[in-house]
Short mmCIF file of C-alpha atoms in Angstrom, two decimals:
data_model
loop_
_atom_site.label_atom_id
_atom_site.label_comp_id
_atom_site.label_asym_id
_atom_site.label_seq_id
_atom_site.Cartn_x
_atom_site.Cartn_y
_atom_site.Cartn_z
CA MET A 1 5.88 14.04 -31.50
CA THR A 2 7.22 12.32 -28.34
CA LEU A 3 10.81 13.64 -29.07
CA LEU A 4 9.75 17.28 -29.75
CA LEU A 5 7.79 17.05 -26.33
CA MET A 6 10.71 16.07 -24.29
CA LYS A 7 12.55 18.63 -26.04
CA PHE A 8 9.89 21.39 -25.19
CA ASP A 9 9.86 20.09 -21.65
CA PHE A 10 13.62 20.27 -20.85
CA LEU A 11 13.64 23.67 -22.58
CA ARG A 12 11.20 25.04 -20.61
CA MET A 13 12.62 23.99 -17.49
CA LEU A 14 15.74 25.89 -18.61
CA LEU A 15 13.91 29.03 -19.28
CA ALA A 16 11.91 28.97 -16.24
CA ILE A 17 15.44 28.82 -14.17
CA ALA A 18 17.16 31.46 -16.15
CA MET A 19 13.98 33.66 -15.81
CA SER A 20 14.91 33.51 -11.75
CA THR A 21 17.32 36.10 -10.36
CA HIS A 22 17.85 34.42 -6.69
CA ALA A 23 20.92 33.11 -5.34
CA THR A 24 21.37 29.32 -4.86
CA ALA A 25 22.68 27.22 -2.21
CA GLY A 26 24.19 23.65 -1.09
CA GLU A 27 25.64 21.22 -3.99
CA ILE A 28 25.34 21.60 -7.41
CA ARG A 29 25.83 18.90 -9.77
CA LYS A 30 25.14 18.64 -13.76
CA TRP A 31 21.83 16.65 -14.98
CA THR A 32 21.29 15.32 -18.19
CA ASN A 33 18.32 14.44 -20.00
CA ASN A 34 17.80 11.27 -22.05
CA GLU A 35 18.50 13.40 -24.86
CA GLY A 36 21.95 14.69 -23.41
CA LYS A 37 20.59 18.27 -22.84
CA VAL A 38 22.51 19.46 -19.70
CA ILE A 39 21.69 21.38 -16.82
CA ASN A 40 23.64 22.81 -13.26
CA ALA A 41 21.16 22.72 -10.74
CA GLU A 42 20.65 21.05 -6.71
CA PHE A 43 18.83 18.39 -5.74
CA VAL A 44 15.78 18.94 -3.74
CA SER A 45 13.51 15.82 -3.30
CA SER A 46 11.94 13.03 -5.26
CA ASP A 47 8.30 11.45 -5.16
CA GLY A 48 9.66 8.32 -7.13
CA SER A 49 8.02 9.93 -10.28
CA GLU A 50 9.54 13.50 -10.36
CA VAL A 51 12.52 15.17 -8.99
CA THR A 52 12.70 18.62 -7.74
CA LEU A 53 15.66 20.72 -8.46
CA LEU A 54 16.77 24.12 -7.45
CA MET A 55 18.81 26.47 -9.33
CA ASN A 56 18.91 30.09 -8.81
CA GLY A 57 16.37 29.88 -5.64
CA LYS A 58 13.64 28.30 -8.18
CA GLU A 59 12.50 25.12 -8.02
CA ILE A 60 11.63 23.27 -11.13
CA LYS A 61 9.93 19.69 -11.19
CA TYR A 62 10.89 17.24 -13.99
CA ALA A 63 9.96 13.70 -15.08
CA LEU A 64 12.11 11.20 -13.44
CA ASN A 65 12.01 9.03 -16.18
CA LYS A 66 13.23 11.48 -18.59
CA LEU A 67 16.32 12.13 -16.96
CA SER A 68 19.61 9.89 -17.79
CA VAL A 69 20.21 6.79 -16.00
CA ALA A 70 23.20 8.04 -13.96
CA ASP A 71 20.46 10.85 -12.90
CA ARG A 72 18.00 8.21 -11.43
CA GLU A 73 20.64 6.37 -9.93
CA PHE A 74 22.08 9.27 -8.39
CA VAL A 75 18.29 10.23 -6.96
CA SER A 76 17.37 6.71 -6.00
CA LYS A 77 20.40 6.90 -3.66
CA GLN A 78 19.43 10.35 -2.14
CA ALA A 79 16.45 8.32 -0.72
CA THR A 80 18.43 5.15 0.36
CA ASP A 81 21.32 7.49 2.17
CA SER A 82 18.48 9.93 3.74
CA PRO A 83 19.03 10.21 7.46
CA LYS A 84 16.53 8.77 9.48
CA THR A 85 14.51 10.53 12.20
CA ASP A 86 11.76 9.61 14.55
CA LYS A 87 10.38 13.49 14.60
CA PRO A 88 7.13 13.77 12.36
CA THR A 89 9.17 16.00 9.95
CA LYS A 90 8.44 13.84 6.93
CA GLY A 91 6.03 14.56 4.51
CA GLY A 92 6.67 18.42 4.36
CA ASN A 93 7.09 18.40 0.38
CA ALA A 94 4.63 15.44 -0.14
CA LYS A 95 1.81 15.24 -3.02
CA THR A 96 -1.97 15.34 -2.20
CA GLY A 97 -4.61 14.16 -4.17
CA TYR A 98 -5.25 11.13 -6.32
CA MET A 99 -1.86 9.49 -8.06
CA ASN A 100 -2.07 6.83 -10.28
CA HIS A 101 1.13 5.20 -10.09
CA VAL A 102 3.65 5.63 -7.21
CA GLU A 103 6.51 3.43 -6.98
CA ILE A 104 7.28 1.35 -4.10
CA ARG A 105 10.92 1.69 -3.80
CA GLU A 106 12.27 -0.17 -1.05
CA PRO A 107 10.83 -3.39 0.68
CA ALA A 108 9.44 -2.94 4.34
CA TYR A 109 12.54 -5.04 5.51
CA ALA A 110 16.07 -5.61 3.64
CA THR A 111 15.92 -9.38 4.15
CA ALA A 112 12.95 -12.17 4.08
CA LYS A 113 14.31 -13.00 7.84
CA GLU A 114 13.03 -9.55 9.10
CA TYR A 115 9.73 -10.06 7.60
CA LEU A 116 9.75 -12.88 9.75
CA GLU A 117 10.14 -11.65 13.33
CA GLY A 118 6.71 -11.47 14.46
CA ALA A 119 5.39 -15.34 15.90
CA ASN A 120 2.37 -15.32 13.34
CA ALA A 121 4.19 -14.07 10.19
CA LYS A 122 6.92 -16.64 10.78
CA ALA A 123 4.09 -19.50 11.25
CA VAL A 124 2.13 -18.60 7.94
CA TYR A 125 5.74 -18.52 5.96
CA ASP A 126 6.43 -21.78 7.21
CA ALA A 127 3.16 -23.26 6.67
CA PHE A 128 3.65 -22.02 2.52
CA ALA A 129 7.30 -23.17 2.43
CA LYS A 130 5.68 -26.82 3.46
CA GLY A 131 2.82 -26.57 1.14
CA ASN A 132 0.32 -26.30 3.90
CA PHE A 133 -2.31 -24.13 2.72
CA PRO A 134 -5.97 -24.12 1.17
CA LYS A 135 -5.71 -26.07 -1.96
CA GLU A 136 -7.47 -23.65 -4.09
CA TRP A 137 -4.58 -21.42 -3.81
CA ASN A 138 -2.57 -23.53 -6.30
CA GLU A 139 -0.47 -20.28 -7.46
CA ASN A 140 1.77 -21.12 -4.42
CA LYS A 141 3.40 -24.05 -5.83
CA GLY A 142 7.07 -23.56 -6.42
CA PRO A 143 10.35 -22.17 -4.18
CA ILE A 144 8.82 -19.92 -1.62
CA GLU A 145 11.49 -17.10 -2.29
CA GLU A 146 10.23 -17.05 -5.76
CA MET A 147 6.49 -16.49 -4.33
CA PHE A 148 7.79 -13.96 -1.84
CA SER A 149 9.45 -11.64 -4.47
CA TYR A 150 8.28 -9.24 -7.32
CA GLU A 151 9.66 -6.29 -9.48
CA ASN A 152 8.62 -2.68 -10.16
CA GLY A 153 6.62 -2.35 -7.26
CA ALA A 154 3.84 0.35 -7.44
CA MET A 155 0.61 1.72 -5.81
CA ILE A 156 -2.37 3.93 -6.27
CA VAL A 157 -2.49 6.30 -3.65
CA TYR A 158 -4.88 9.36 -2.85
CA VAL A 159 -3.74 11.73 -0.12
CA PRO A 160 -6.83 14.05 1.27
CA ALA A 161 -5.70 18.01 0.36
CA HIS A 162 -5.94 18.88 3.88
CA TYR A 163 -3.05 16.90 4.69
CA ASP A 164 -0.48 18.29 7.26
CA PRO A 165 2.99 16.51 7.61
CA ALA A 166 2.64 18.17 11.31
CA LYS A 167 -0.75 15.77 11.97
CA PRO A 168 -0.22 12.53 11.26
CA MET A 169 -3.06 10.54 9.07
CA GLY A 170 -4.46 6.95 9.22
CA VAL A 171 -3.91 4.57 6.44
CA TYR A 172 -6.84 2.25 4.59
CA LEU A 173 -4.81 0.00 2.66
CA HIS A 174 -6.59 -2.02 -0.29
CA VAL A 175 -5.56 -5.21 -1.81
CA SER A 176 -7.08 -5.88 -4.87
CA ALA A 177 -8.08 -9.01 -6.84
CA ASN A 178 -6.43 -7.81 -10.12
CA ASP A 179 -3.12 -6.51 -11.18
CA GLU A 180 -4.01 -3.09 -11.84
CA GLY A 181 -5.33 -1.95 -8.30
CA HIS A 182 -8.62 -0.37 -7.38
CA GLU A 183 -9.01 3.09 -7.75
CA LEU A 184 -12.15 3.31 -5.34
CA ILE A 185 -12.52 6.91 -6.48
CA ASN A 186 -16.21 7.52 -5.11
CA CYS A 187 -14.31 6.67 -1.84
CA GLN A 188 -12.28 9.84 -1.82
CA PRO A 189 -14.75 11.97 0.31
CA VAL A 190 -14.73 8.98 2.86
CA MET A 191 -10.88 9.42 3.17
CA ASP A 192 -11.23 13.47 3.31
CA ARG A 193 -13.79 13.15 6.20
CA LEU A 194 -12.01 10.40 8.16
CA SER A 195 -8.43 11.69 7.47
CA LEU A 196 -7.25 8.64 5.66
CA ILE A 197 -4.57 7.98 2.93
CA TYR A 198 -5.87 5.48 0.55
CA ALA A 199 -2.97 3.04 -0.92
CA CYS A 200 -3.58 -0.04 -3.25
CA PRO A 201 -0.54 -1.89 -4.24
CA LYS A 202 -0.24 -3.73 -8.15
CA GLY A 203 0.59 -6.68 -8.90
CA THR A 204 -1.76 -8.05 -6.47
CA SER A 205 -4.36 -10.31 -8.47
CA ASN A 206 -5.77 -13.62 -7.44
CA LYS A 207 -3.35 -15.39 -10.00
CA GLN A 208 -0.27 -13.94 -7.70
CA PRO A 209 1.22 -16.03 -5.31
CA MET A 210 -0.55 -15.13 -1.90
CA MET A 211 2.87 -14.57 -0.21
CA ARG A 212 3.88 -12.05 -2.68
CA ARG A 213 0.39 -10.40 -2.36
CA VAL A 214 1.04 -9.87 1.25
CA LYS A 215 4.56 -8.66 0.90
CA LEU A 216 3.24 -6.26 -1.60
CA ALA A 217 0.82 -4.82 0.83
CA VAL A 218 3.44 -4.33 3.59
CA ASP A 219 5.88 -2.78 1.53
CA ALA A 220 2.90 -0.37 -0.11
CA LEU A 221 2.57 0.68 3.73
CA ALA A 222 6.13 0.94 4.42
CA ALA A 223 6.07 3.14 1.16
CA VAL A 224 3.37 5.22 2.36
CA LYS A 225 4.93 5.84 5.44
CA LYS A 226 8.17 7.15 4.36
CA GLN A 227 6.46 9.63 2.34
CA TRP A 228 3.90 10.60 4.55
CA ASN A 229 3.13 11.20 8.41
CA VAL A 230 1.23 8.13 9.68
CA ASP A 231 -0.81 7.45 12.87
CA GLU A 232 0.23 4.04 13.57
CA LYS A 233 -3.09 3.45 15.61
CA ARG A 234 -5.21 4.46 12.69
CA VAL A 235 -3.90 1.43 9.83
CA CYS A 236 -6.46 -0.77 8.44
CA VAL A 237 -6.17 -3.24 5.37
CA GLY A 238 -8.90 -4.30 3.36
CA GLY A 239 -9.92 -5.85 0.01
CA LEU A 240 -12.17 -7.26 -2.40
CA SER A 241 -12.92 -11.08 -3.03
CA GLY A 242 -9.37 -12.77 -3.03
CA GLY A 243 -7.89 -9.45 -1.66
CA GLY A 244 -10.40 -9.84 1.13
CA HIS A 245 -8.74 -13.28 2.36
CA MET A 246 -5.34 -11.63 1.50
CA ALA A 247 -6.52 -8.74 4.05
CA MET A 248 -7.47 -10.59 6.86
CA LEU A 249 -4.36 -12.88 6.47
CA THR A 250 -1.97 -9.70 6.23
CA HIS A 251 -3.46 -8.48 9.19
CA ALA A 252 -2.86 -11.69 11.03
CA MET A 253 0.54 -12.03 10.00
CA PHE A 254 1.78 -8.57 10.92
CA PRO A 255 -0.76 -7.11 13.79
CA GLN A 256 2.10 -4.98 14.64
CA TRP A 257 1.53 -2.91 11.41
CA PHE A 258 -2.39 -3.07 11.51
CA ARG A 259 -5.07 -2.54 14.07
CA ALA A 260 -7.95 -3.92 11.54
CA SER A 261 -9.12 -5.46 8.64
CA ILE A 262 -12.06 -5.04 5.89
CA SER A 263 -13.00 -8.01 3.61
CA HIS A 264 -15.43 -6.75 0.87
CA ALA A 265 -17.56 -9.61 0.02
CA ALA A 266 -15.31 -12.42 1.13
CA GLN A 267 -15.95 -15.13 3.82
CA SER A 268 -12.51 -15.98 5.87
CA TYR A 269 -12.55 -19.31 7.53
CA LEU A 270 -10.92 -19.57 10.84
CA PRO A 271 -8.43 -22.60 11.11
CA GLY A 272 -9.78 -25.37 13.14
CA ASN A 273 -11.41 -29.37 12.61
CA GLY A 274 -8.13 -30.22 11.27
CA GLY A 275 -7.97 -27.22 8.31
CA CYS A 276 -6.04 -24.01 8.31
CA GLY A 277 -9.09 -22.19 6.75
CA HIS A 278 -7.61 -18.71 5.26
CA PHE A 279 -5.08 -18.76 8.04
CA PRO A 280 -2.09 -21.19 7.25
CA GLY A 281 -0.10 -21.85 9.95
CA LEU A 282 -2.10 -20.03 12.61
CA ALA A 283 -4.71 -21.09 15.47
CA VAL A 284 -7.70 -19.32 16.35
CA ARG A 285 -5.81 -17.62 19.31
CA ASP A 286 -3.27 -16.27 17.11
CA ILE A 287 -6.23 -14.38 15.85
CA THR A 288 -8.04 -13.38 18.67
CA GLY A 289 -5.35 -13.67 21.50
CA LYS A 290 -2.50 -11.27 23.01
CA ASP A 291 -1.23 -9.66 19.79
CA CYS A 292 -4.30 -9.00 18.23
CA LYS A 293 -6.46 -8.67 21.30
CA ASP A 294 -7.86 -5.32 20.64
CA HIS A 295 -7.96 -5.22 16.95
CA LYS A 296 -11.10 -5.64 14.73
CA TRP A 297 -12.42 -7.77 11.93
CA VAL A 298 -14.86 -6.71 9.37
CA VAL A 299 -16.88 -8.25 6.80
CA ILE A 300 -19.19 -6.53 4.25
CA SER A 301 -21.80 -8.48 1.68
CA GLY A 302 -24.82 -8.61 0.83
CA ASP A 303 -27.69 -11.12 -0.45
CA LYS A 304 -26.68 -10.81 -4.18
CA ASP A 305 -23.09 -12.19 -3.42
CA PHE A 306 -22.67 -15.69 -4.46
CA ASN A 307 -20.25 -15.97 -0.89
CA TYR A 308 -23.32 -14.97 1.11
CA LYS A 309 -24.38 -18.21 2.38
CA GLU A 310 -20.68 -19.08 3.39
CA ILE A 311 -20.16 -15.41 4.97
CA LEU A 312 -23.54 -16.03 7.01
CA LYS A 313 -21.68 -19.34 8.10
CA THR A 314 -18.29 -18.10 8.96
CA SER A 315 -19.70 -15.20 10.74
CA ALA A 316 -21.31 -17.31 13.17
CA GLU A 317 -18.00 -19.01 13.78
CA TRP A 318 -15.77 -15.58 14.24
CA LYS A 319 -18.72 -14.43 16.89
CA ALA A 320 -18.49 -18.08 18.62
CA GLU A 321 -14.86 -17.57 19.09
CA ARG A 322 -15.71 -13.88 20.49
CA ALA A 323 -13.69 -12.15 17.92
CA ASN A 324 -13.84 -8.42 17.54
CA TYR A 325 -15.85 -9.12 14.39
CA LEU A 326 -18.75 -7.53 12.68
CA PHE A 327 -20.77 -8.44 9.38
CA ILE A 328 -22.35 -5.56 7.66
CA ASP A 329 -25.30 -6.97 5.82
CA VAL A 330 -26.16 -5.03 2.70
CA PRO A 331 -29.45 -5.83 1.01
CA GLY A 332 -28.80 -6.22 -2.96
CA MET A 333 -25.14 -6.12 -2.79
CA GLY A 334 -23.30 -8.27 -4.83
CA HIS A 335 -19.83 -9.29 -5.48
CA VAL A 336 -18.35 -6.03 -5.48
CA ASN A 337 -16.49 -3.32 -3.70
CA ALA A 338 -18.51 -2.22 -0.53
CA SER A 339 -20.48 1.37 -1.25
CA PRO A 340 -18.66 4.43 0.10
CA GLU A 341 -21.21 4.74 2.94
CA LYS A 342 -20.73 0.91 3.86
CA LEU A 343 -16.88 1.57 3.71
CA GLU A 344 -17.47 4.93 6.04
CA GLU A 345 -19.64 2.76 8.40
CA ALA A 346 -17.04 -0.27 8.78
CA LEU A 347 -14.23 2.45 9.10
CA LYS A 348 -15.98 4.39 12.04
CA TRP A 349 -16.39 0.79 13.50
CA VAL A 350 -12.88 -0.09 13.66
CA GLY A 351 -12.38 3.28 15.46
CA PHE A 352 -11.30 5.43 12.59
#
């Protein structure tokens, strides 16, 4: 059945091309599907899951994974070789709506060293390399290079239908406590109202090394910025439970990438009293000082959450340090993601 469907898809694409009478332009090459069927067409673009081809003036979309290995490599090279520009022209053909699997095709930085150019990122990385992190984060035992690496990155993405490539949108990036990611379908209307792109990398569960989770979050944001036009001043990272810890840590490590963080049902201990809290290698001044001076931090939880008492305790500590911090106390909320209404309240408080 699968083989018949694949043949039908490719034959349908050939038929659609044949029905067009317009002339083509640009470089035309041979394209082969994984059954050996061949057509001649011009490469237009790819979103990582589909390739858009042009023949006789008609654009045809085809699943990338149904093309030959050589063709997939060609498409990948086009993305790598694409000229970079500072003009907000990217995203002209970008998709909108809900996408369950968007590939993270390239890392945010080419080398590990480039991730560590910021003082906070380097300090945290060094702490992990030396084993100076909370003892409950026992997934981090082993070479730091292994913890920092991953394969086949992907993310869940939602882009409001009114996305306009000439008008940059903000981003709410969510770090999941499981490897499948959180869809947060019920929060799509919030993204629509606030003109925010939602992205959630996969493979960030509590079973993964913490530095890998951080890197996946940063790489996911970089992938969003390559496909859609993003407002750099409206980027927030959040997460549930252990993902909330990672959201706060990622924010602290990369203040140049994020302006706020939102932790759902998880407290974040500040460094001090001889301990690193949830910020290995950092001091309080690194979170509230120069680089993060105008940044905001939010925790959302309620009295049915088993972390509630600790959240009340840590909230008092954050306020004592005069951080731009807000605790949204929701009666009856358990250890779950915040409701759409409370997430919207948090996003509005941080300025989105």
